[in-house]
Amino acid sequence: MSRQSLTAHPAALALAIALSLGAATVTPLSVAQAATSSPATAAPSKAPATPAWVQRSNEFAQILLKAQVQFSPESASFFGIPGYDDKVFDLGPNLEQRQTQALEEAIAQLNEKLQVERDPNVRQDLQIMINQAKESIDGIAISQRNLVTWIDVPGAVFGGVQGLLSDQVQAERRPFALTRLKNYLGLVPGSTPLTQLAKDRYAESVQRPNVVMPSKMEVEDALAKTDTYIAGIGKLFEKYKFTDAGPALAALKTQMTDYAQWTRTEVLPKARPDARLPAEVYAYSLRQKGIDISPEELIARAETQFMETRAAMRQLAPLVAKEKGLKNIKDPSDYVAVLKALKSKTIPNDKLESSYRTVIDQIDPIIRRERIVDVPQRPMVMRLGSEAESAAQPAPHFLPAPMIGNTGQQGQFVLPMTVKGADGKSLTYDDFNNESVRWTLSAHEGRPGHELQFTRMLEKGVSMARSMFAFNSVNVEGWALYAEAEMVPYEPLDGQLFALQFRLMRAARAILDPMLNLGLTDRARAGEILEQDVGLSPAMAKQELDRYMFNSPGQAGSYFYGYQRLMQLRMDTEVKMGRKFDRFAFNNFILDQGMLPPALLKQAVDEQFAR
C-alpha cells in the first residue's frame, strides 16, 4: 500500500507490526530464513481458561473485524483468522465510500452493545473499538483531501506473499500463497491485476483538488527495490517447494516491470521534491501512533532528554575506554569515538546469529533472578533476514506470531543483512554487528521487550480489542524502551554505553521527525546530528531519515514518548504506593493490559493496581 495511504490496507497493518529499531515500512510481513539455533515453533504451553469477559469482548470484536477485513484480508490472515489466506486487499472503485459506510455501520452496532453492557472491561473494549473505527474514518477523509493514491505494488505483493510463506505459518496454510499471488496478478477468474487497479486509483485521485503527489525520494526508493522484491518472491516459492508457480512468477515479473516503468514515466516526473506531508496528514499520523501532545511539545521534551543522555554518555565513555583498553582515543569522554572503536570489531555475518544467541541465553536467567517480569517457558527465536526482507525492513525488528488460532508459532527477532540504497549500491552498517550492541538490541526486540510482550499476550489470552484494535506505537515501543532501561544495570559497561546511545537516538527521533515535517530543519542537518552527535553509521542515518520523511512519518517519536509516559506512570505509582510498590507485579500488570494507549493504561493502573 502507498506509504502515504491512511486507509485500512496493508499499510495500516504494517504500522501495527513493524516493531523495529529502524524503519516501519509498508510491507506488511517479514520472514525468510528459518532460525537455526532455535525452532520457529514450539509446543504451545497450556493456556489458562479465557475469562468470560474476554470471550464476550471478542464476540463484539467480530463486528468491527467484519467491517475491516473485507477490505484488507491480509491483515486478518496475519493475525491468524481463518478464511482469508487466499484473498487480497480491495482496491476497487469507490473504495473510500465503501470503507466509510462499513465502518459507520459497525460503530452503530457497537454503540448499541455499549448502551446495555455493564462489565467495565467489556465497556472499555467497546469504547476502544468505537474510537478505532472513528479514527479510521477520519484517516480516510484526510487521505482523500490531501494525498494522491500511489501504491508501491511490488512491495505490497511481496508483503502479502511473505505473510503466508513463513515458518511461522502452519504448513497447511502455505499453499494458499499461490492463489493469493494469482489474485494479485488477475489470474483468478473475476480478479483484476493489482497493477491496473493501482493505476486506476491513481488516475482518479490525481484529479482531486489540492492533493499532493508522493515525494520523489519515496518513489525512487520503491523503484530501486522492485527487482529485489520480484526475486524475493521467487525465492520464497522455491524455498517452500512450489512446483507449479512458474507461470504466475513469469506474469509477476512482466507486470511488476511494466508497473515500474509506468511509475518512472507517469509518477516520478510529477513527484514533489519536498518530502514534508501536509500538516493535517502529519498531525493525524502522530495521533495514530498514540502521541497525544503537539509536535512542538514533543520536540521540547526530547531536547531535554537528549542533553541529559549525552551528558551521561560522556561520563560513562571513559570507563568503557579504560575497561576495553582503547588507547588510541585522544579524549576518552568523546563517546562517539569510543562507540566507533567498539563498532570496529565487527562480527562476521556467518557468526552473527550464534553471537547474539550467547547474549540472548543469558537474559532469561537475569530477568528471573532480578524479578523484573515473568518469563515465558519457551526460548526466544532470533534469525537473520533475507535480502528482500532486509530491503522491506532495513533495521532489526520483531515479527509477531499469529494472535488467533496460534498452535505454537512464535514471534521472531529478525536481524537484517545486506541493504541496498536507491542507487543500487549496498549500504554498510556497523550499528548491529558488534558485540557491545547485542545486549540492548536483544532486550528491545526480544526480552523483556517486544517478544516477551507479544508472547505474554498469546499465553494470557488478551482480548482482540486490546491486542488488535488498541494497537499504538507509543504503548509497544514505549514498553520495549522501558524494557531496555530495566536491563541496563545488569549489562556490562560497553553494553550500557550502547543502551544510552539507543536512548539518545530515540530522543533524536522525537526531535528530528517533527522538525523535518514542520520545515524547522533540513535533511542534511538532521543527518549531521545522527552521525556526529548520535554516532550512527551513514547507512543507519539514511534509513532513519527515510523513516521520518516517507517510510513512516510520525512513528519515530513514539519510542521516546512511550518510554517517558511509562516511566512517569511508574514513578507516580511508586509515590502513591510507597513501600507496597512491587516492580515485578507492576511490570506484569502493565503487560496484562495488552496494548492500551497511555491514558487508558494510567486509568487501569490507578483504579486496579495502585488500589
Coordinates of C-alpha atoms in Angstrom, one line a residue:
M1 CA 0.0 0.0 0.0
S2 CA 1.1 3.5 -0.5
R3 CA 3.4 4.9 2.1
Q4 CA 1.1 7.9 2.2
S5 CA -2.2 6.0 2.5
L6 CA -4.2 6.3 5.7
T7 CA -6.8 3.7 4.8
A8 CA -7.2 0.2 6.2
H9 CA -5.0 -1.6 3.7
P10 CA -1.6 -3.4 4.1
A11 CA 0.0 -0.1 5.1
A12 CA -2.2 0.1 8.1
L13 CA -1.2 -3.4 9.0
A14 CA 2.4 -2.5 8.6
L15 CA 2.1 0.2 11.2
A16 CA 0.9 -2.4 13.6
I17 CA 3.6 -5.0 13.2
A18 CA 6.7 -3.2 12.1
L19 CA 8.1 -3.2 15.6
S20 CA 11.6 -2.2 14.7
L21 CA 14.6 -0.4 15.8
G22 CA 14.7 1.1 12.3
A23 CA 12.1 1.8 9.8
A24 CA 8.5 0.9 9.8
T25 CA 7.6 0.1 6.2
V26 CA 4.6 -0.6 4.1
T27 CA 5.5 -4.2 3.6
P28 CA 3.2 -6.0 6.0
L29 CA 5.1 -9.1 6.9
S30 CA 8.6 -10.3 7.1
V31 CA 10.1 -13.8 7.2
A32 CA 12.6 -15.6 5.1
Q33 CA 15.2 -17.9 6.7
A34 CA 14.4 -20.5 9.3
A35 CA 16.1 -20.0 12.6
T36 CA 19.0 -22.4 13.0
S37 CA 19.6 -22.0 16.7
S38 CA 16.0 -22.2 17.9
P39 CA 12.9 -23.7 16.2
A40 CA 10.4 -21.3 14.7
T41 CA 7.6 -23.1 16.5
A42 CA 7.5 -24.7 19.9
A43 CA 5.0 -26.8 21.7
P44 CA 2.3 -24.5 22.9
S45 CA 2.2 -24.1 26.6
K46 CA -1.1 -24.8 28.4
A47 CA -3.0 -21.6 28.3
P48 CA -5.3 -20.6 31.2
A49 CA -9.0 -20.6 30.7
T50 CA -10.2 -17.5 28.8
P51 CA -12.0 -15.1 31.2
A52 CA -15.7 -14.7 30.4
W53 CA -15.4 -11.0 29.8
V54 CA -12.7 -11.6 27.2
Q55 CA -14.9 -14.1 25.4
R56 CA -17.7 -11.6 25.4
S57 CA -15.5 -8.8 24.2
N58 CA -14.2 -11.0 21.4
E59 CA -17.7 -11.7 20.2
F60 CA -18.3 -8.0 19.9
A61 CA -15.0 -7.6 18.1
Q62 CA -16.3 -9.6 15.2
I63 CA -18.5 -6.6 14.3
L64 CA -15.5 -4.3 13.7
L65 CA -13.4 -7.1 12.3
K66 CA -16.0 -7.9 9.6
A67 CA -16.2 -4.3 8.6
Q68 CA -12.4 -4.0 8.2
V69 CA -11.1 -7.3 6.9
Q70 CA -13.3 -7.3 3.8
F71 CA -11.0 -4.5 2.6
S72 CA -7.8 -5.9 4.0
P73 CA -8.0 -9.7 4.3
E74 CA -4.2 -10.0 4.5
S75 CA -4.4 -8.4 7.9
A76 CA -6.9 -11.0 9.1
S77 CA -4.7 -13.7 7.7
F78 CA -1.7 -12.3 9.5
F79 CA -3.5 -12.4 12.9
G80 CA -4.5 -16.0 12.2
I81 CA -8.1 -15.5 11.4
P82 CA -9.2 -18.4 9.1
G83 CA -10.8 -18.0 5.7
Y84 CA -8.7 -15.1 4.4
D85 CA -5.4 -16.7 3.3
D86 CA -6.3 -16.7 -0.5
K87 CA -7.8 -13.2 -0.6
V88 CA -6.2 -9.8 -1.3
F89 CA -6.9 -6.3 -0.4
D90 CA -9.7 -4.3 -2.1
L91 CA -8.6 -1.6 -4.5
G92 CA -11.8 -1.3 -6.5
P93 CA -13.8 1.8 -7.4
N94 CA -15.5 3.9 -4.7
L95 CA -13.2 2.3 -2.1
E96 CA -13.2 5.2 0.4
Q97 CA -17.0 5.5 0.3
R98 CA -17.5 1.8 0.8
Q99 CA -15.0 1.6 3.7
T100 CA -16.6 4.6 5.4
Q101 CA -20.1 3.1 5.1
A102 CA -18.9 -0.2 6.6
L103 CA -17.2 1.5 9.5
E104 CA -20.2 3.7 10.2
E105 CA -22.5 0.6 10.4
A106 CA -20.0 -1.1 12.7
I107 CA -19.9 2.0 15.0
A108 CA -23.7 2.0 15.2
Q109 CA -23.8 -1.7 16.2
L110 CA -21.0 -1.3 18.8
N111 CA -22.8 1.7 20.3
E112 CA -25.9 -0.4 20.8
K113 CA -23.8 -3.0 22.7
L114 CA -22.2 -0.3 24.8
Q115 CA -25.6 1.1 25.9
V116 CA -26.6 -2.2 27.6
E117 CA -23.1 -3.6 28.6
R118 CA -22.3 -3.5 32.4
D119 CA -18.9 -5.2 32.7
P120 CA -16.3 -2.4 32.9
N121 CA -13.7 -4.3 31.0
V122 CA -16.0 -5.1 28.1
R123 CA -17.2 -1.5 28.1
Q124 CA -13.7 -0.3 27.9
D125 CA -13.0 -2.6 24.9
L126 CA -16.2 -1.5 23.2
Q127 CA -15.0 2.1 23.5
I128 CA -11.6 1.2 22.2
M129 CA -13.2 -0.3 19.1
I130 CA -15.6 2.6 18.5
N131 CA -12.7 5.0 18.8
Q132 CA -10.6 3.0 16.4
A133 CA -13.4 2.9 13.8
K134 CA -13.9 6.7 14.1
E135 CA -10.1 7.3 13.7
S136 CA -10.2 5.1 10.6
I137 CA -13.0 7.2 9.1
D138 CA -11.1 10.4 9.8
G139 CA -8.0 8.9 8.2
I140 CA -9.9 8.0 5.0
A141 CA -11.3 11.5 4.7
I142 CA -7.9 13.2 5.5
S143 CA -6.2 11.0 2.9
Q144 CA -8.8 11.9 0.2
R145 CA -8.4 15.6 0.9
N146 CA -4.6 15.7 0.8
L147 CA -2.9 12.8 -1.0
V148 CA -2.7 11.2 -4.4
T149 CA -3.2 7.5 -4.2
W150 CA 0.1 6.0 -5.5
I151 CA 0.9 2.4 -4.4
D152 CA 4.2 0.6 -4.2
V153 CA 2.7 -2.5 -5.8
P154 CA 5.8 -4.7 -5.8
G155 CA 6.4 -4.1 -2.1
A156 CA 2.7 -4.8 -1.3
V157 CA 2.7 -8.1 -3.2
F158 CA 6.0 -9.2 -1.6
G159 CA 4.5 -8.5 1.8
G160 CA 1.3 -10.3 1.1
V161 CA 3.1 -13.4 -0.3
Q162 CA 5.6 -13.5 2.5
G163 CA 2.8 -13.3 5.0
L164 CA 1.9 -16.9 4.1
L165 CA 5.3 -18.3 3.1
S166 CA 6.8 -18.2 6.5
D167 CA 7.9 -20.7 9.1
Q168 CA 5.5 -19.0 11.5
V169 CA 2.5 -20.1 9.4
Q170 CA 1.1 -23.6 9.6
A171 CA 2.2 -25.8 6.7
E172 CA -1.4 -26.4 5.6
R173 CA -2.0 -22.7 5.1
R174 CA 1.1 -22.0 2.9
P175 CA -0.4 -23.4 -0.4
F176 CA -2.9 -20.5 -0.4
A177 CA 0.1 -18.2 -1.2
L178 CA 0.0 -19.2 -4.8
T179 CA -3.7 -18.4 -5.1
R180 CA -3.1 -15.1 -3.3
L181 CA -0.3 -14.3 -5.8
K182 CA -2.7 -15.1 -8.7
N183 CA -5.3 -12.8 -7.3
Y184 CA -2.8 -10.0 -7.2
L185 CA -1.9 -10.7 -10.8
G186 CA -5.5 -11.0 -12.0
L187 CA -5.0 -14.7 -13.0
V188 CA -8.1 -15.9 -11.0
P189 CA -11.4 -15.6 -12.8
G190 CA -13.2 -12.4 -11.7
S191 CA -10.0 -10.7 -10.4
T192 CA -8.2 -7.7 -11.9
P193 CA -4.4 -7.2 -11.8
L194 CA -3.4 -5.1 -8.9
T195 CA -1.2 -3.0 -11.1
Q196 CA -4.2 -2.0 -13.2
L197 CA -6.3 -1.2 -10.1
A198 CA -3.4 0.9 -8.7
K199 CA -3.2 2.9 -12.0
D200 CA -7.0 3.5 -12.0
R201 CA -7.0 4.8 -8.4
Y202 CA -4.0 7.0 -9.2
A203 CA -5.8 8.4 -12.2
E204 CA -8.9 9.2 -10.1
S205 CA -7.1 10.7 -7.2
V206 CA -4.8 12.9 -9.2
Q207 CA -7.9 14.8 -10.4
R208 CA -8.9 15.8 -6.9
P209 CA -8.2 19.5 -5.9
N210 CA -5.3 20.4 -3.6
V211 CA -3.9 16.8 -3.3
V212 CA -0.1 16.3 -3.3
M213 CA 1.9 13.8 -5.2
P214 CA 4.2 11.3 -3.4
S215 CA 7.7 12.6 -2.8
K216 CA 10.5 12.0 -5.2
M217 CA 12.6 10.2 -2.6
E218 CA 9.7 7.8 -1.8
V219 CA 9.1 6.9 -5.5
E220 CA 12.8 6.4 -6.2
D221 CA 13.3 4.2 -3.1
A222 CA 10.4 2.0 -4.2
L223 CA 11.7 1.7 -7.8
A224 CA 15.2 0.7 -6.5
K225 CA 13.7 -2.2 -4.7
T226 CA 11.4 -3.6 -7.4
D227 CA 13.8 -6.2 -8.7
T228 CA 14.7 -7.3 -5.2
Y229 CA 11.0 -7.9 -4.4
I230 CA 10.5 -9.9 -7.6
A231 CA 13.5 -12.1 -6.8
G232 CA 12.5 -12.4 -3.2
I233 CA 9.0 -13.7 -4.1
G234 CA 10.6 -16.3 -6.4
K235 CA 12.9 -17.5 -3.7
L236 CA 10.0 -17.9 -1.3
F237 CA 8.1 -20.2 -3.7
E238 CA 11.4 -22.1 -4.3
K239 CA 12.0 -22.5 -0.5
Y240 CA 8.6 -24.0 0.1
K241 CA 8.9 -26.2 -3.0
F242 CA 6.1 -25.0 -5.2
T243 CA 6.4 -26.9 -8.5
D244 CA 3.5 -25.1 -10.3
A245 CA 4.3 -21.4 -9.6
G246 CA 6.3 -20.9 -12.8
P247 CA 3.5 -19.2 -14.9
A248 CA 2.5 -16.9 -12.1
L249 CA 6.1 -15.9 -11.4
A250 CA 6.6 -15.1 -15.1
A251 CA 3.4 -13.0 -15.0
L252 CA 4.7 -11.3 -11.8
K253 CA 7.9 -10.2 -13.4
T254 CA 6.1 -8.9 -16.5
Q255 CA 3.5 -7.0 -14.6
M256 CA 5.9 -5.5 -11.9
T257 CA 8.4 -4.5 -14.5
D258 CA 5.7 -2.8 -16.5
Y259 CA 4.4 -1.0 -13.4
A260 CA 7.8 0.2 -12.5
Q261 CA 8.2 1.7 -16.0
W262 CA 4.8 3.3 -15.7
T263 CA 5.8 4.8 -12.4
R264 CA 9.0 6.2 -13.9
T265 CA 7.2 7.9 -16.8
E266 CA 3.9 8.9 -15.2
V267 CA 4.6 9.4 -11.4
L268 CA 8.2 10.2 -10.9
P269 CA 8.3 13.3 -13.1
K270 CA 5.4 14.8 -11.1
A271 CA 6.6 13.7 -7.7
R272 CA 7.1 16.5 -5.3
P273 CA 10.7 17.4 -4.3
D274 CA 9.7 18.3 -0.8
A275 CA 9.0 15.2 1.4
R276 CA 7.0 17.1 4.0
L277 CA 3.5 15.9 4.5
P278 CA 0.5 18.3 4.6
A279 CA 0.1 19.5 8.2
E280 CA -3.3 17.7 8.6
V281 CA -1.8 14.4 7.5
Y282 CA 1.2 14.6 9.8
A283 CA -1.0 15.6 12.8
Y284 CA -3.2 12.5 12.1
S285 CA -0.1 10.3 11.8
L286 CA 1.1 11.4 15.2
R287 CA -2.3 10.7 16.7
Q288 CA -2.5 7.3 15.1
K289 CA 0.8 6.4 16.8
G290 CA -0.5 7.4 20.2
I291 CA 1.3 10.7 20.5
D292 CA -1.3 13.0 22.1
I293 CA 0.7 16.1 22.5
S294 CA 1.7 18.7 20.0
P295 CA 4.8 18.2 17.8
E296 CA 6.3 21.3 19.4
E297 CA 5.9 19.9 22.9
L298 CA 7.3 16.6 21.8
I299 CA 10.4 18.4 20.5
A300 CA 10.9 20.3 23.7
R301 CA 10.7 17.3 25.9
A302 CA 13.0 15.3 23.7
E303 CA 15.6 18.1 23.6
T304 CA 15.9 17.9 27.4
Q305 CA 16.2 14.1 27.3
F306 CA 18.9 14.3 24.5
M307 CA 21.1 16.7 26.5
E308 CA 20.8 14.6 29.7
T309 CA 21.5 11.3 27.9
R310 CA 24.5 12.8 26.1
A311 CA 25.9 14.0 29.4
A312 CA 25.6 10.5 30.9
M313 CA 27.4 9.0 27.8
R314 CA 30.3 11.5 28.3
Q315 CA 30.6 10.2 31.9
L316 CA 30.4 6.6 31.0
A317 CA 32.7 6.6 27.9
P318 CA 36.0 6.9 29.8
L319 CA 35.1 3.9 32.0
V320 CA 34.4 1.8 28.9
A321 CA 37.6 3.0 27.1
K322 CA 39.6 2.0 30.2
E323 CA 38.0 -1.4 30.6
K324 CA 38.3 -2.2 26.9
G325 CA 41.8 -0.9 26.6
L326 CA 41.0 1.6 23.9
K327 CA 44.3 3.6 24.0
N328 CA 44.2 5.4 20.7
I329 CA 41.3 7.8 21.7
K330 CA 42.5 11.3 22.4
D331 CA 39.6 12.3 24.5
P332 CA 38.0 9.3 26.5
S333 CA 34.9 11.4 27.1
D334 CA 34.3 11.5 23.3
Y335 CA 31.6 8.9 23.4
V336 CA 31.3 8.8 19.6
A337 CA 35.0 7.9 19.3
V338 CA 34.5 5.2 21.9
L339 CA 31.5 3.8 20.1
K340 CA 33.3 3.8 16.7
A341 CA 36.2 1.9 18.3
L342 CA 33.8 -0.7 19.7
K343 CA 32.0 -1.0 16.4
S344 CA 35.2 -1.6 14.5
K345 CA 35.3 -5.1 15.9
T346 CA 32.5 -6.4 13.7
I347 CA 31.0 -9.9 13.9
P348 CA 31.1 -11.8 10.6
N349 CA 27.7 -12.5 9.1
D350 CA 28.1 -16.2 9.4
K351 CA 28.8 -15.8 13.1
L352 CA 26.2 -13.1 13.8
E353 CA 23.3 -15.3 14.8
S354 CA 25.3 -17.5 17.1
S355 CA 27.0 -14.5 18.7
Y356 CA 23.6 -12.9 19.5
R357 CA 22.5 -16.2 20.9
T358 CA 25.2 -16.2 23.6
V359 CA 23.7 -13.0 25.0
I360 CA 20.1 -14.0 24.5
D361 CA 20.7 -17.2 26.5
Q362 CA 22.0 -15.0 29.4
I363 CA 19.0 -12.7 29.5
D364 CA 16.2 -15.0 30.8
P365 CA 18.2 -16.0 33.9
I366 CA 18.8 -12.4 34.7
I367 CA 15.2 -11.5 34.3
R368 CA 14.2 -14.3 36.6
R369 CA 16.9 -13.7 39.2
E370 CA 16.2 -9.9 39.4
R371 CA 12.4 -10.5 39.4
I372 CA 11.9 -8.0 36.5
V373 CA 8.9 -9.7 35.0
D374 CA 7.5 -13.2 34.3
V375 CA 9.4 -15.1 31.6
P376 CA 7.8 -17.4 29.1
Q377 CA 8.9 -21.0 29.2
R378 CA 9.7 -21.3 25.5
P379 CA 13.0 -20.0 24.2
M380 CA 13.2 -16.8 22.2
V381 CA 13.7 -17.1 18.4
M382 CA 16.2 -14.9 16.6
R383 CA 17.3 -15.2 13.0
L384 CA 18.8 -13.3 10.1
G385 CA 16.7 -11.7 7.4
S386 CA 16.8 -12.3 3.6
E387 CA 17.9 -9.7 1.1
A388 CA 14.3 -8.9 0.1
E389 CA 13.2 -8.8 3.7
S390 CA 16.0 -6.5 4.6
A391 CA 15.0 -4.2 1.7
A392 CA 11.5 -4.1 3.1
Q393 CA 12.7 -3.7 6.7
P394 CA 16.3 -2.4 6.8
A395 CA 16.8 -2.5 10.5
P396 CA 16.4 -5.0 13.4
H397 CA 12.8 -5.7 14.1
F398 CA 10.3 -8.1 15.8
L399 CA 7.9 -10.1 13.7
P400 CA 4.9 -11.2 15.8
A401 CA 3.3 -14.7 15.5
P402 CA -0.4 -15.0 14.7
M403 CA -2.5 -13.8 17.6
I404 CA -5.5 -16.0 16.8
G405 CA -5.5 -19.8 16.2
N406 CA -1.9 -20.0 17.3
T407 CA -0.7 -23.6 17.6
G408 CA 2.8 -22.8 19.0
Q409 CA 4.1 -20.4 16.4
Q410 CA 6.5 -17.8 18.0
G411 CA 7.4 -14.3 17.2
Q412 CA 10.9 -13.7 15.8
F413 CA 13.6 -11.2 16.4
V414 CA 14.9 -10.5 12.9
L415 CA 18.3 -9.0 12.1
P416 CA 18.7 -7.6 8.5
M417 CA 21.7 -8.4 6.3
T418 CA 22.6 -6.5 3.1
V419 CA 20.6 -3.4 2.4
K420 CA 20.7 -1.5 -0.9
G421 CA 20.2 2.2 -1.4
A422 CA 18.2 3.9 -4.2
D423 CA 21.4 3.8 -6.4
G424 CA 21.5 0.1 -6.1
K425 CA 24.7 0.0 -4.0
S426 CA 24.9 -2.0 -0.8
L427 CA 24.8 0.1 2.4
T428 CA 27.2 -0.8 5.1
Y429 CA 26.0 -0.9 8.7
D430 CA 28.2 -1.2 11.8
D431 CA 25.4 -0.4 14.2
F432 CA 24.1 -4.0 14.8
N433 CA 27.0 -6.3 14.1
N434 CA 29.3 -5.7 17.1
E435 CA 29.5 -7.5 20.5
S436 CA 28.6 -4.4 22.6
V437 CA 25.3 -3.7 21.0
R438 CA 23.9 -7.2 21.4
W439 CA 22.6 -6.6 25.0
T440 CA 20.3 -3.6 24.4
L441 CA 19.2 -4.7 21.0
S442 CA 18.2 -8.1 22.3
A443 CA 16.4 -6.5 25.3
H444 CA 14.4 -4.3 22.9
E445 CA 13.4 -6.7 20.2
G446 CA 13.5 -9.8 22.4
R447 CA 13.2 -10.0 26.1
P448 CA 11.9 -8.3 28.1
G449 CA 10.8 -6.1 25.2
H450 CA 8.7 -6.9 22.1
E451 CA 9.0 -10.7 22.1
L452 CA 8.0 -11.0 25.8
Q453 CA 5.1 -8.6 25.4
F454 CA 3.6 -10.4 22.5
T455 CA 4.3 -13.9 23.8
R456 CA 2.6 -12.9 27.1
M457 CA -0.5 -11.7 25.2
L458 CA -0.6 -15.1 23.4
E459 CA -0.2 -17.1 26.6
K460 CA -2.5 -15.0 28.8
G461 CA -5.4 -14.5 26.3
V462 CA -5.7 -10.7 25.9
S463 CA -8.9 -9.6 24.2
M464 CA -8.9 -8.8 20.5
A465 CA -9.8 -5.2 21.3
R466 CA -6.5 -4.9 23.3
S467 CA -4.3 -6.9 21.0
M468 CA -5.5 -5.8 17.6
F469 CA -7.7 -2.7 17.8
A470 CA -5.9 -0.8 20.6
F471 CA -2.6 -1.1 19.0
N472 CA -0.5 2.1 19.2
S473 CA 3.3 2.6 18.8
V474 CA 3.5 4.6 22.0
N475 CA 2.5 1.5 24.0
V476 CA 4.5 -1.1 22.1
E477 CA 7.7 0.9 21.6
G478 CA 7.4 2.6 25.0
W479 CA 7.4 -0.9 26.6
A480 CA 10.4 -2.0 24.6
L481 CA 12.5 1.1 25.5
Y482 CA 11.4 0.7 29.1
A483 CA 12.5 -2.9 29.0
E484 CA 15.9 -1.8 27.7
A485 CA 16.2 0.5 30.8
E486 CA 15.2 -2.3 33.1
M487 CA 18.1 -4.4 31.8
V488 CA 20.8 -1.7 31.9
P489 CA 22.0 -2.3 35.5
Y490 CA 22.8 -5.9 34.7
E491 CA 24.7 -5.4 31.5
P492 CA 28.5 -4.9 31.0
L493 CA 29.7 -1.3 30.8
D494 CA 30.1 -1.3 27.0
G495 CA 26.5 -2.7 26.7
Q496 CA 25.3 0.1 28.9
L497 CA 27.0 2.7 26.7
F498 CA 25.2 1.3 23.6
A499 CA 21.9 1.3 25.6
L500 CA 22.4 5.0 26.2
Q501 CA 23.3 5.6 22.5
F502 CA 20.0 4.0 21.5
R503 CA 18.2 6.1 24.1
L504 CA 19.9 9.2 22.6
M505 CA 18.8 8.1 19.1
R506 CA 15.1 7.8 20.3
A507 CA 15.3 11.4 21.7
A508 CA 16.9 12.5 18.4
R509 CA 14.0 10.8 16.5
A510 CA 11.4 12.8 18.6
I511 CA 13.3 16.0 17.7
L512 CA 14.1 15.4 14.0
D513 CA 10.9 13.7 12.8
P514 CA 8.6 16.6 13.7
M515 CA 11.3 19.2 12.8
L516 CA 11.7 17.8 9.3
N517 CA 7.9 17.5 8.8
L518 CA 7.3 21.0 10.1
G519 CA 10.1 22.5 8.0
L520 CA 12.2 23.5 11.0
T521 CA 15.4 21.8 9.8
D522 CA 16.6 20.1 6.6
R523 CA 17.7 16.6 5.8
A524 CA 21.4 17.5 5.6
R525 CA 21.5 19.0 9.1
A526 CA 19.4 16.1 10.5
G527 CA 21.9 13.7 9.0
E528 CA 24.8 15.5 10.7
I529 CA 23.1 15.2 14.1
L530 CA 22.5 11.4 13.6
E531 CA 26.1 10.7 12.5
Q532 CA 28.1 13.2 14.5
D533 CA 26.1 13.5 17.8
V534 CA 24.4 10.1 18.0
G535 CA 27.2 8.2 16.4
L536 CA 25.2 6.3 13.7
S537 CA 26.7 4.9 10.5
P538 CA 25.8 6.8 7.3
A539 CA 23.7 3.8 6.3
M540 CA 21.7 3.8 9.5
A541 CA 21.4 7.6 9.4
K542 CA 19.9 7.3 5.8
Q543 CA 17.3 4.8 6.8
E544 CA 16.4 6.9 9.8
L545 CA 15.9 9.9 7.6
D546 CA 13.9 7.9 5.1
R547 CA 11.7 6.8 8.0
Y548 CA 11.0 10.3 9.1
M549 CA 10.4 11.7 5.6
F550 CA 8.4 9.0 3.8
N551 CA 8.5 5.4 5.3
S552 CA 6.5 6.2 8.4
P553 CA 6.4 9.9 9.3
G554 CA 5.4 10.5 12.9
Q555 CA 6.1 7.0 14.2
A556 CA 9.7 7.6 15.3
G557 CA 8.7 9.9 18.1
S558 CA 6.6 7.1 19.7
Y559 CA 9.7 5.4 21.3
F560 CA 10.7 8.4 23.4
Y561 CA 7.1 9.5 24.2
G562 CA 6.0 6.0 25.1
Y563 CA 9.1 5.5 27.3
Q564 CA 8.5 8.8 29.0
R565 CA 4.8 8.1 29.7
L566 CA 5.6 4.7 31.1
M567 CA 8.4 6.0 33.4
Q568 CA 6.1 8.8 34.5
L569 CA 3.3 6.3 35.3
R570 CA 5.8 4.1 37.2
M571 CA 7.0 7.0 39.4
D572 CA 3.5 8.2 40.0
T573 CA 2.6 4.7 41.2
E574 CA 5.6 4.4 43.4
V575 CA 4.8 7.7 45.1
K576 CA 1.2 6.5 45.7
M577 CA 2.0 3.1 47.0
G578 CA 5.2 3.7 48.8
R579 CA 6.8 0.5 50.2
K580 CA 3.9 -1.5 49.0
F581 CA 5.1 -0.9 45.4
D582 CA 6.4 -4.1 43.7
R583 CA 8.3 -3.8 40.4
F584 CA 7.7 -7.4 39.4
A585 CA 3.9 -7.1 40.0
F586 CA 3.8 -3.7 38.3
N587 CA 5.5 -4.9 35.1
N588 CA 3.3 -8.0 34.9
F589 CA 0.2 -5.8 35.3
I590 CA 1.3 -3.5 32.5
L591 CA 1.8 -6.4 30.1
D592 CA -1.6 -7.9 31.1
Q593 CA -3.3 -4.8 29.8
G594 CA -2.4 -5.6 26.3
M595 CA -1.8 -2.5 24.1
L596 CA -3.8 0.1 25.9
P597 CA -3.0 3.7 24.9
P598 CA -1.3 5.8 27.7
A599 CA -4.5 7.4 29.1
L600 CA -6.3 4.1 29.4
L601 CA -3.2 2.4 30.8
K602 CA -2.9 5.0 33.5
Q603 CA -6.6 4.6 34.3
A604 CA -6.2 0.8 34.7
V605 CA -3.1 1.2 37.0
D606 CA -4.8 3.9 39.2
E607 CA -8.1 2.1 39.5
Q608 CA -6.9 -1.5 39.8
F609 CA -3.2 -1.9 40.6
A610 CA -2.5 1.1 42.8
R611 CA -5.5 0.4 45.0

